[in-house]
Amino acid sequence: MISTAMKCREQLVSESYEVEALSAVTATRFAEDLGLRHIILKGDCSKVIQALQITSTDLSPIGHLIEEVNDRLRSFQNAKISHT
């Protein structure tokens, strides 16, 4: 199990759920870079977790981030999404 935290400069966001979505993108990129095959993506923003679990296109302001995370999650042998 790998649990990470990071501090970095990101683009200016106006909503906390945008930060959570950006974090999900960063986490899946990091897991891919490490060559992991199994991932459990955990988050505490129910809006983002629900968006990741729905298979329809997300037309919200974070839809492009949700799409990227879902695309990356499909590259893993086993990927789970969990609300903490």
Coordinates of C-alpha atoms in Angstrom, one line a residue:
M1 CA 0.0 0.0 0.0
I2 CA 1.3 3.4 -0.9
S3 CA -0.3 6.5 0.6
T4 CA 0.9 9.9 -0.6
A5 CA 0.5 13.5 0.1
M6 CA 2.0 16.3 -2.0
K7 CA 2.4 20.0 -2.1
C8 CA 2.6 21.7 -5.4
R9 CA 1.6 24.8 -7.3
E10 CA -1.5 24.3 -9.3
Q11 CA -3.8 26.5 -11.3
L12 CA -6.1 28.8 -9.4
V13 CA -9.4 27.1 -8.6
S14 CA -12.5 28.5 -7.1
E15 CA -14.1 25.4 -5.6
S16 CA -12.9 22.7 -3.3
Y17 CA -14.2 19.9 -5.5
E18 CA -12.0 21.2 -8.3
V19 CA -9.0 20.6 -6.0
E20 CA -10.2 17.1 -5.3
A21 CA -10.6 16.4 -9.0
L22 CA -7.1 17.7 -9.8
S23 CA -5.8 15.5 -6.9
A24 CA -7.4 12.5 -8.5
V25 CA -5.7 13.3 -11.8
T26 CA -2.3 13.7 -10.1
A27 CA -2.8 10.5 -8.1
T28 CA -3.6 8.4 -11.2
R29 CA -0.7 9.8 -13.1
F30 CA 1.6 9.1 -10.2
A31 CA 0.3 5.5 -10.0
E32 CA 0.9 5.0 -13.7
D33 CA 4.4 6.4 -13.5
L34 CA 5.2 3.9 -10.7
G35 CA 3.9 1.1 -12.9
L36 CA 1.2 0.1 -10.4
R37 CA -1.4 -2.4 -11.7
H38 CA -3.9 -2.1 -8.8
I39 CA -5.2 1.1 -7.4
I40 CA -7.8 2.3 -4.8
L41 CA -8.5 6.0 -5.4
K42 CA -9.9 7.5 -2.2
G43 CA -11.4 10.9 -1.8
D44 CA -13.5 12.8 0.7
C45 CA -15.5 14.9 -1.8
S46 CA -18.7 13.0 -2.6
K47 CA -19.4 15.2 -5.7
V48 CA -16.1 14.0 -7.3
I49 CA -16.5 10.4 -6.2
Q50 CA -20.0 10.2 -7.5
A51 CA -18.9 11.7 -10.8
L52 CA -16.1 9.1 -11.1
Q53 CA -18.6 6.3 -10.5
I54 CA -21.1 7.4 -13.2
T55 CA -20.5 6.2 -16.7
S56 CA -22.2 9.0 -18.6
T57 CA -20.4 12.1 -19.8
D58 CA -19.8 14.7 -17.2
L59 CA -20.7 18.2 -18.5
S60 CA -19.8 20.0 -15.3
P61 CA -16.8 22.4 -15.0
I62 CA -14.6 19.4 -13.9
G63 CA -15.9 17.0 -16.5
H64 CA -12.6 17.0 -18.4
L65 CA -10.8 16.0 -15.2
I66 CA -13.3 13.3 -14.4
E67 CA -12.9 12.0 -18.0
E68 CA -9.1 11.9 -17.7
V69 CA -9.2 10.1 -14.3
N70 CA -11.7 7.5 -15.7
D71 CA -9.5 7.0 -18.8
R72 CA -6.5 6.4 -16.6
L73 CA -8.3 4.1 -14.2
R74 CA -9.2 1.8 -17.2
S75 CA -5.4 1.2 -17.7
F76 CA -5.1 -0.6 -14.4
Q77 CA -5.8 -4.3 -13.9
N78 CA -7.9 -3.4 -10.9
A79 CA -9.2 0.0 -9.9
K80 CA -11.6 0.9 -7.2
I81 CA -13.0 4.3 -6.1
S82 CA -13.8 4.9 -2.5
H83 CA -15.3 7.8 -0.5
T84 CA -13.6 8.3 2.8

